[in-house]
Coordinates of C-alpha atoms and ligand atoms in Angstrom, one line a residue:
M25 CA 3.1 27.9 15.8
S26 CA 5.4 27.2 12.9
Q27 CA 3.8 25.5 9.9
R28 CA 4.4 21.8 9.4
T29 CA 6.5 20.7 6.5
I30 CA 5.6 17.8 4.3
V31 CA 8.3 16.0 2.3
T32 CA 7.0 15.4 -1.3
L33 CA 8.5 12.5 -3.1
P34 CA 7.1 12.6 -6.6
G35 CA 9.4 9.9 -8.0
D36 CA 8.9 8.6 -11.6
G37 CA 6.4 8.5 -14.3
I38 CA 2.8 9.2 -13.2
G39 CA 4.0 9.6 -9.6
S40 CA 4.7 13.3 -10.1
Q41 CA 1.5 13.9 -12.1
V42 CA -0.8 12.5 -9.4
L43 CA 1.1 14.1 -6.6
K44 CA 0.8 17.5 -8.2
Q45 CA -3.0 17.2 -8.5
A46 CA -3.4 15.8 -5.0
I47 CA -1.6 18.8 -3.5
R48 CA -3.9 21.2 -5.4
V49 CA -6.9 19.3 -4.0
I50 CA -5.7 19.3 -0.4
E51 CA -4.8 23.0 -0.5
A52 CA -8.3 23.8 -1.9
A53 CA -9.8 22.0 1.0
G54 CA -7.8 24.2 3.4
F55 CA -4.9 22.0 4.4
K56 CA -1.9 24.2 5.2
A57 CA 1.7 23.1 5.0
N58 CA 5.1 23.9 3.5
Y59 CA 6.3 21.4 1.0
V60 CA 9.9 20.4 0.4
E61 CA 10.7 18.0 -2.5
G62 CA 12.9 15.0 -2.0
D63 CA 14.9 13.4 -4.7
I64 CA 13.9 9.7 -5.3
G65 CA 13.7 7.3 -8.2
W66 CA 15.1 6.4 -11.6
E67 CA 16.6 9.7 -12.5
F68 CA 18.8 9.7 -9.4
W69 CA 19.8 6.1 -10.0
K70 CA 21.0 7.0 -13.5
K71 CA 22.8 10.2 -12.4
E72 CA 24.1 9.3 -9.0
G73 CA 24.0 5.5 -8.7
N74 CA 21.5 5.9 -5.9
P75 CA 17.7 6.1 -6.3
L76 CA 17.4 7.1 -2.6
P77 CA 20.0 9.7 -1.9
E78 CA 21.1 10.3 1.7
R79 CA 19.8 13.9 1.5
T80 CA 16.3 12.5 0.9
I81 CA 16.6 10.3 4.0
E82 CA 17.7 13.3 6.0
L83 CA 14.7 15.3 4.8
L84 CA 12.4 12.6 6.0
K85 CA 14.2 12.3 9.3
Q86 CA 13.8 16.0 9.9
H87 CA 10.2 16.4 8.8
K88 CA 8.8 12.9 9.5
I89 CA 5.9 13.0 7.0
A90 CA 6.1 12.2 3.3
L91 CA 3.7 12.1 0.4
F92 CA 5.1 9.7 -2.1
G93 CA 4.0 9.3 -5.7
A94 CA 5.6 6.2 -7.3
I95 CA 8.9 5.0 -8.6
T96 CA 10.1 2.9 -11.5
S97 CA 12.1 -0.2 -10.6
K98 CA 13.9 -2.4 -13.2
P99 CA 15.8 -5.7 -12.9
K100 CA 19.4 -5.4 -11.9
D101 CA 20.9 -5.9 -15.4
E102 CA 18.7 -3.3 -17.0
A103 CA 19.4 -0.9 -14.2
A104 CA 23.1 -1.3 -14.7
E105 CA 22.9 -0.6 -18.4
E106 CA 21.0 2.7 -17.8
L107 CA 23.5 4.0 -15.3
D108 CA 25.5 7.0 -16.3
P109 CA 28.6 5.7 -18.3
A110 CA 30.9 7.5 -15.8
L111 CA 29.5 5.4 -13.0
Q112 CA 29.4 2.0 -14.7
G113 CA 31.6 -0.8 -13.5
K114 CA 32.1 1.0 -10.1
G115 CA 30.0 -1.5 -8.1
Y116 CA 26.7 0.4 -8.0
I117 CA 23.9 -2.1 -7.5
Y118 CA 20.3 -1.0 -8.0
S119 CA 17.7 -1.7 -5.3
S120 CA 14.2 -0.3 -5.0
P121 CA 14.1 3.0 -3.1
I122 CA 10.6 2.3 -1.7
V123 CA 11.9 -0.9 -0.2
G124 CA 14.9 1.1 0.9
L125 CA 12.8 3.7 2.7
R126 CA 10.8 0.9 4.4
Q127 CA 13.9 -0.7 5.7
H128 CA 15.8 2.4 6.6
F129 CA 12.9 3.8 8.7
N130 CA 11.5 0.4 9.7
L131 CA 8.1 1.4 8.3
D132 CA 6.6 -1.8 9.7
I133 CA 2.9 -0.9 9.7
C134 CA 1.2 -0.7 6.4
V135 CA -2.4 0.4 6.2
R136 CA -4.5 -0.1 3.1
P137 CA -8.2 1.0 3.2
C138 CA -10.5 -0.4 0.5
K139 CA -13.8 1.4 0.6
S140 CA -16.2 1.4 -2.3
Y141 CA -17.8 4.7 -3.5
K142 CA -21.4 4.4 -4.5
G143 CA -21.8 4.8 -8.2
N144 CA -18.3 3.8 -9.1
P145 CA -18.7 1.7 -12.3
L146 CA -15.7 -0.3 -11.3
N147 CA -17.3 -1.6 -8.1
F148 CA -17.7 -5.3 -7.8
I149 CA -21.1 -6.8 -8.4
R150 CA -22.4 -10.3 -7.8
R151 CA -25.5 -12.3 -8.5
G152 CA -27.9 -12.6 -5.6
K153 CA -31.0 -14.7 -4.9
G154 CA -33.4 -15.0 -7.9
N155 CA -30.8 -13.8 -10.3
T156 CA -30.7 -10.3 -8.8
I157 CA -27.6 -8.1 -9.1
E158 CA -26.1 -7.1 -5.8
E159 CA -23.4 -4.4 -5.2
P160 CA -22.0 -5.1 -1.8
E161 CA -20.6 -2.0 0.1
V162 CA -17.0 -2.8 0.8
D163 CA -15.4 -1.0 3.7
V164 CA -12.3 -2.9 4.7
V165 CA -9.0 -1.7 6.1
I166 CA -6.0 -4.0 5.8
F167 CA -3.1 -3.9 8.2
R168 CA -0.1 -5.5 6.6
Q169 CA 3.1 -6.2 8.5
N170 CA 5.5 -4.5 6.2
T171 CA 9.1 -5.5 7.1
E172 CA 9.2 -9.2 8.1
G173 CA 7.9 -12.5 6.9
L174 CA 8.4 -13.8 3.4
Y175 CA 9.6 -10.4 2.2
G176 CA 12.3 -10.1 4.9
G177 CA 14.9 -11.0 2.4
V178 CA 16.6 -13.8 4.4
E179 CA 17.0 -16.3 1.6
W180 CA 19.6 -18.4 -0.2
T181 CA 20.1 -20.5 -3.2
D182 CA 22.6 -23.2 -2.5
P183 CA 22.6 -22.2 1.2
P184 CA 25.9 -21.8 3.1
D185 CA 27.1 -24.9 5.1
K186 CA 26.1 -23.5 8.4
V187 CA 22.6 -22.7 7.3
Y188 CA 22.3 -26.2 5.7
E189 CA 23.5 -27.8 8.9
A190 CA 21.0 -25.9 10.9
L191 CA 18.2 -27.0 8.5
M192 CA 19.4 -30.6 8.8
T193 CA 18.6 -30.4 12.5
H194 CA 14.9 -30.3 11.7
P195 CA 13.3 -33.7 11.3
K196 CA 11.0 -32.5 8.5
F197 CA 13.8 -31.0 6.5
V198 CA 15.7 -34.3 6.8
K199 CA 12.6 -36.3 5.8
N200 CA 11.4 -34.0 2.9
F201 CA 14.6 -32.5 1.6
G202 CA 17.5 -34.4 3.2
D203 CA 18.5 -36.3 0.0
I204 CA 18.4 -33.3 -2.3
P205 CA 21.8 -31.9 -3.2
K206 CA 22.5 -28.7 -1.4
N207 CA 23.2 -26.8 -4.6
E208 CA 19.7 -27.7 -5.9
L209 CA 18.0 -26.0 -2.9
S210 CA 16.5 -22.5 -2.7
V211 CA 15.3 -21.4 0.7
S212 CA 13.3 -18.3 1.6
T213 CA 12.5 -17.8 5.3
R214 CA 9.4 -16.5 6.9
I215 CA 10.5 -14.8 10.1
F216 CA 8.0 -13.1 12.5
S217 CA 9.2 -11.3 15.6
K218 CA 7.0 -10.9 18.6
K219 CA 7.5 -7.2 18.8
A220 CA 6.5 -6.5 15.2
T221 CA 3.6 -8.9 15.3
E222 CA 2.3 -7.2 18.5
R223 CA 2.7 -3.8 16.9
I224 CA 0.7 -4.6 13.8
L225 CA -2.0 -6.4 15.8
R226 CA -2.4 -3.5 18.3
A227 CA -2.4 -1.0 15.4
A228 CA -5.3 -2.9 13.9
F229 CA -7.3 -3.1 17.1
V230 CA -6.7 0.6 17.9
Y231 CA -7.8 1.6 14.4
A232 CA -10.9 -0.6 14.7
R233 CA -11.9 1.1 17.9
E234 CA -11.2 4.6 16.7
Y235 CA -13.0 4.2 13.4
K236 CA -15.8 2.1 14.9
Y237 CA -15.2 -1.2 13.0
K238 CA -16.8 -4.1 14.9
T239 CA -14.3 -6.8 13.9
V240 CA -10.6 -7.5 13.4
T241 CA -9.9 -10.5 11.3
V242 CA -6.5 -12.2 11.4
C243 CA -6.0 -13.5 7.9
E244 CA -3.2 -16.1 8.0
K245 CA -2.9 -19.9 7.9
P246 CA -2.1 -21.1 11.4
N247 CA -3.3 -24.6 10.8
V248 CA -0.4 -25.2 8.4
I249 CA 2.2 -22.4 9.0
R250 CA 2.1 -23.2 12.7
E251 CA 5.0 -21.2 14.0
T252 CA 4.6 -17.8 12.4
S253 CA 0.9 -17.7 11.5
G254 CA 0.3 -19.6 14.7
M255 CA 2.1 -16.9 16.8
M256 CA 0.1 -14.1 15.2
F257 CA -3.2 -16.0 15.7
K258 CA -2.3 -16.7 19.4
M259 CA -1.2 -13.2 20.2
A260 CA -4.3 -11.7 18.5
G261 CA -6.4 -13.7 20.9
E262 CA -4.5 -12.6 23.9
I263 CA -4.4 -8.9 23.0
Q264 CA -8.1 -8.9 22.2
K265 CA -9.0 -10.6 25.4
S266 CA -6.9 -8.3 27.6
D267 CA -7.3 -4.9 25.9
F268 CA -10.0 -5.0 23.2
P269 CA -12.9 -7.0 24.4
D270 CA -15.3 -4.6 22.7
I271 CA -13.9 -5.6 19.3
E272 CA -14.8 -9.0 17.8
L273 CA -11.8 -11.1 16.7
W274 CA -12.3 -13.3 13.6
N275 CA -9.8 -15.6 12.0
T276 CA -9.7 -16.6 8.3
N277 CA -7.2 -18.6 6.3
I278 CA -5.7 -16.6 3.4
D279 CA -6.8 -19.1 0.8
A280 CA -10.4 -19.3 2.0
Q281 CA -10.4 -15.5 2.4
M282 CA -9.6 -15.1 -1.3
M283 CA -12.5 -17.4 -2.1
W284 CA -14.8 -15.5 0.1
L285 CA -13.6 -12.2 -1.3
T286 CA -16.4 -12.2 -3.9
K287 CA -19.0 -14.0 -1.7
N288 CA -19.3 -11.7 1.3
P289 CA -16.7 -8.8 1.2
E290 CA -19.1 -6.5 3.0
N291 CA -18.9 -8.7 6.2
Y292 CA -15.3 -7.7 6.9
G293 CA -13.9 -4.7 8.8
V294 CA -10.3 -4.5 9.8
I295 CA -8.1 -7.3 8.5
V296 CA -4.6 -7.9 9.8
A297 CA -1.9 -10.2 8.2
G298 CA 1.8 -10.8 7.8
N299 CA 3.7 -9.2 4.9
M300 CA 2.9 -11.5 2.0
F301 CA -0.7 -12.4 2.9
G302 CA -1.4 -8.8 3.7
D303 CA -0.1 -7.9 0.2
I304 CA -2.3 -10.5 -1.4
V305 CA -5.5 -9.8 0.5
S306 CA -5.1 -6.0 0.1
D307 CA -4.8 -6.3 -3.7
G308 CA -7.8 -8.6 -3.7
F309 CA -10.0 -6.1 -1.9
A310 CA -8.6 -3.2 -3.9
G311 CA -9.9 -5.1 -7.0
L312 CA -13.4 -4.9 -5.6
I313 CA -13.4 -1.2 -5.2
G314 CA -12.0 0.0 -8.5
G315 CA -8.4 -1.2 -8.6
L316 CA -5.2 0.8 -8.8
G317 CA -6.8 4.1 -9.4
F318 CA -8.5 3.9 -6.0
A319 CA -6.1 1.9 -3.8
C320 CA -4.4 4.2 -1.2
S321 CA -2.0 3.4 1.6
A322 CA 0.1 4.6 4.5
Q323 CA 3.2 3.3 6.2
F324 CA 4.3 4.0 9.8
S325 CA 7.3 3.4 11.9
E326 CA 7.8 3.2 15.6
D327 CA 9.5 6.5 15.7
E328 CA 6.7 8.2 14.0
I329 CA 7.9 8.5 10.4
A330 CA 4.9 8.2 8.1
V331 CA 4.8 7.8 4.4
F332 CA 1.5 8.1 2.4
E333 CA 1.3 6.7 -1.1
P334 CA -1.0 5.2 -3.7
T335 CA -0.3 1.5 -4.1
H336 CA 0.1 1.8 -7.9
G337 CA 3.4 2.2 -9.6
S338 CA 4.8 4.7 -12.1
A339 CA 2.8 3.3 -15.1
P340 CA 5.7 4.3 -17.4
K341 CA 3.6 3.8 -20.6
Y342 CA 1.5 6.8 -19.7
A343 CA 4.4 9.0 -18.3
G344 CA 5.2 10.7 -21.6
Y345 CA 1.6 11.7 -22.5
N346 CA 1.1 15.4 -23.1
V347 CA -2.1 15.2 -21.1
S348 CA -1.9 12.9 -18.1
I349 CA -4.8 10.4 -18.2
V350 CA -4.4 8.4 -14.9
N351 CA -6.8 8.5 -12.0
P352 CA -5.5 10.8 -9.2
I353 CA -8.0 9.4 -6.6
A354 CA -5.6 6.8 -5.1
M355 CA -3.1 9.6 -4.5
I356 CA -5.7 12.0 -3.2
E357 CA -7.1 9.4 -0.8
S358 CA -3.6 8.7 0.4
S359 CA -3.3 12.4 1.1
C360 CA -6.5 12.2 3.1
M361 CA -5.0 9.5 5.2
M362 CA -2.1 11.9 5.9
I363 CA -4.5 14.7 6.9
D364 CA -6.3 12.3 9.2
Y365 CA -3.0 11.3 10.7
I366 CA -2.2 14.9 11.4
G367 CA -5.6 15.2 13.0
E368 CA -7.4 17.5 10.6
Y369 CA -10.3 15.1 10.2
K370 CA -12.7 17.7 8.9
I371 CA -10.5 18.6 6.0
A372 CA -10.0 15.0 5.0
A373 CA -13.8 14.4 5.3
K374 CA -14.4 17.4 3.1
I375 CA -12.2 15.9 0.4
R376 CA -13.8 12.5 0.7
D377 CA -17.3 14.0 0.5
A378 CA -16.3 15.9 -2.7
I379 CA -15.1 12.6 -4.2
T380 CA -18.2 10.8 -3.1
K381 CA -20.4 13.4 -4.7
L382 CA -18.4 13.4 -7.9
I383 CA -18.5 9.6 -8.3
L384 CA -22.2 9.4 -7.5
E385 CA -23.0 12.0 -10.2
G386 CA -20.9 10.1 -12.6
K387 CA -20.3 12.9 -15.0
I388 CA -16.5 13.1 -14.7
R389 CA -14.6 9.9 -15.1
T390 CA -11.0 9.0 -15.8
Y391 CA -10.4 6.3 -18.5
D392 CA -10.2 3.4 -16.0
M393 CA -13.7 4.3 -14.7
M394 CA -14.9 4.2 -18.3
K395 CA -13.4 0.8 -18.8
M396 CA -11.2 2.1 -21.7
T397 CA -7.8 0.9 -22.7
G398 CA -5.3 3.5 -21.5
Q399 CA -4.3 5.4 -24.6
Q400 CA -3.6 9.1 -25.5
D401 CA -7.0 9.4 -27.3
V402 CA -9.1 8.6 -24.2
I403 CA -9.6 12.3 -23.6
E404 CA -11.1 12.8 -27.1
K405 CA -13.4 9.9 -26.3
G406 CA -14.7 11.6 -23.2
A407 CA -12.5 10.5 -20.4
A408 CA -11.4 13.1 -17.9
S409 CA -7.7 13.9 -17.6
T410 CA -5.8 13.6 -14.3
E411 CA -6.1 17.4 -14.0
Q412 CA -9.8 17.6 -14.9
M413 CA -10.6 15.0 -12.3
A414 CA -8.8 17.1 -9.7
D415 CA -10.5 20.2 -11.0
A416 CA -13.9 18.5 -10.5
I417 CA -13.1 17.4 -7.0
I418 CA -11.9 21.0 -6.2
E419 CA -15.1 22.4 -7.6
N420 CA -17.1 20.1 -5.2
I421 CA -15.0 21.2 -2.3
V422 CA -15.5 24.8 -3.1
S423 CA -19.3 24.3 -3.5
Q424 CA -19.4 22.8 0.0
N425 CA -18.3 26.1 1.4
D426 CA -21.0 28.0 -0.4
Ligands
NAI530 P1 1.7 0.2 -12.3 O1 0.9 0.3 -11.1 O2 2.6 1.3 -12.5 O3 0.7 0.1 -13.5 C1 -0.1 -1.0 -13.9 C2 -1.2 -0.5 -14.7 O4 -2.3 -0.1 -13.8 C3 -1.0 0.7 -15.6 O5 -0.5 0.4 -16.8 C4 -2.4 1.3 -15.7 O6 -3.1 0.6 -16.7 C5 -2.9 1.0 -14.4 N1 -2.8 2.1 -13.4 C6 -1.8 2.4 -12.5 N2 -2.0 3.5 -11.8 C7 -3.2 4.0 -12.3 C8 -4.0 5.1 -12.0 N3 -3.6 6.0 -11.1 N4 -5.1 5.4 -12.8 C9 -5.5 4.5 -13.7 N5 -4.8 3.4 -14.0 C10 -3.7 3.1 -13.3 O7 2.4 -1.2 -12.2 P2 3.5 -1.9 -13.2 O8 3.2 -1.5 -14.7 O9 3.6 -3.2 -12.8 O10 4.9 -1.2 -12.9 C11 5.4 0.0 -13.5 C12 6.6 0.5 -12.7 O11 6.1 0.9 -11.4 C13 7.6 -0.6 -12.5 O12 8.9 0.0 -12.7 C14 7.4 -1.0 -11.1 O13 8.6 -1.5 -10.5 C15 6.9 0.3 -10.4 N6 6.1 0.1 -9.2 C16 6.3 1.0 -8.2 C17 5.5 1.0 -7.1 C18 5.7 2.0 -6.1 O14 6.3 3.1 -6.4 N7 5.2 1.9 -4.9 C19 4.5 0.0 -6.9 C20 4.3 -0.9 -8.0 C21 5.1 -0.8 -9.1
MG531 MG1 1.3 -5.5 -4.2

């Protein structure tokens, strides 16, 4: 059998640093693949006027699986200034390549697991009965619809006449906004399609069953956002009843969920939500398990394109450091999601066990785990570098084999 090929998309800043270390770790655990690097990010915007060149899209089309680091995005005007002078004034407009990838391949299913490691000094703690300190074990997986809803991009300031006329057919628009001049209106839409809603809901239920979570919680706001949240809420009930009676279906409102986040995070299993609420609730849970150094994710499309990436960005302020200081665990965990997706569960488990042991021992910690401010001197102060962290994980992997 020919060996699979993974497209690596290092991107900008710390993206390439964490990706490099993640590949060392997965190879040490016995994961075998060819790697082909795809061009993406700021460098290609500046040189070519396109941060997501067509050749990169072709690579992903061909090989279907990508490990992505992070990219730098800047506001349009700043982007225009940094463009190669030879390309300036020729109509190039910057747009984020990760959003571009999402749209091009319709990566509509985003999965963000948030699982606390025992002994992580960044774990959330709370006060229990009798002033005791409790550290709840968080093990939540968020399924976020990734292409529609409030981030669908269908929006206007001073909407065109036809849009305005259509809005004026709605009695509530007439009542609440009808006497506001059109040019003083900004409108962002929240569109949900049945197909994408069904896909994210089913993905959540299938995952819950496969990984033995007892509950799927729809986290929306159907009592107020009756049409879109209401549709997801209703469809979840139907799907659960017909195909997943073994999984309990819970419903929470996004605002209440954020309040309960610190009260009972251990009670939740799989959570499913639309684009924006999924973004919010996944950042909330990520904060409980150590934040950006630990938050991993995967994105999937209907035609089986899969992109695995940490949720953090390129952290440009650390990019130029001689010794990289950032935590590679979010990238390594994202790589484990890829390995699970490929079906090599044992290899992924081996890596996770090595991380679990390392964190429990508590001897090797990156600056974020030591609650330091990220500066070049954190290494002198005892923090592990990105590479040392990977080394320590590899050491634990190797010792499992002994
Ligand atoms: P960021 O995630 O890059 O960094 C925020 C802060 O989080 C950092 O300054 C650092 O203190 C901490 N941090 C991030 N990753 C860490 C890690 N692995 N270990 C330890 N600490 C870590 O977000 P920011 O500063 O808002 O954005 C920087 C650039 O990244 C921007 O250009 C932004 O557009 C881009 N970005 C890209 C994303 C992507 O590629 N998917 C996602 C988010 C932001
Ligand atoms: Mg976010």
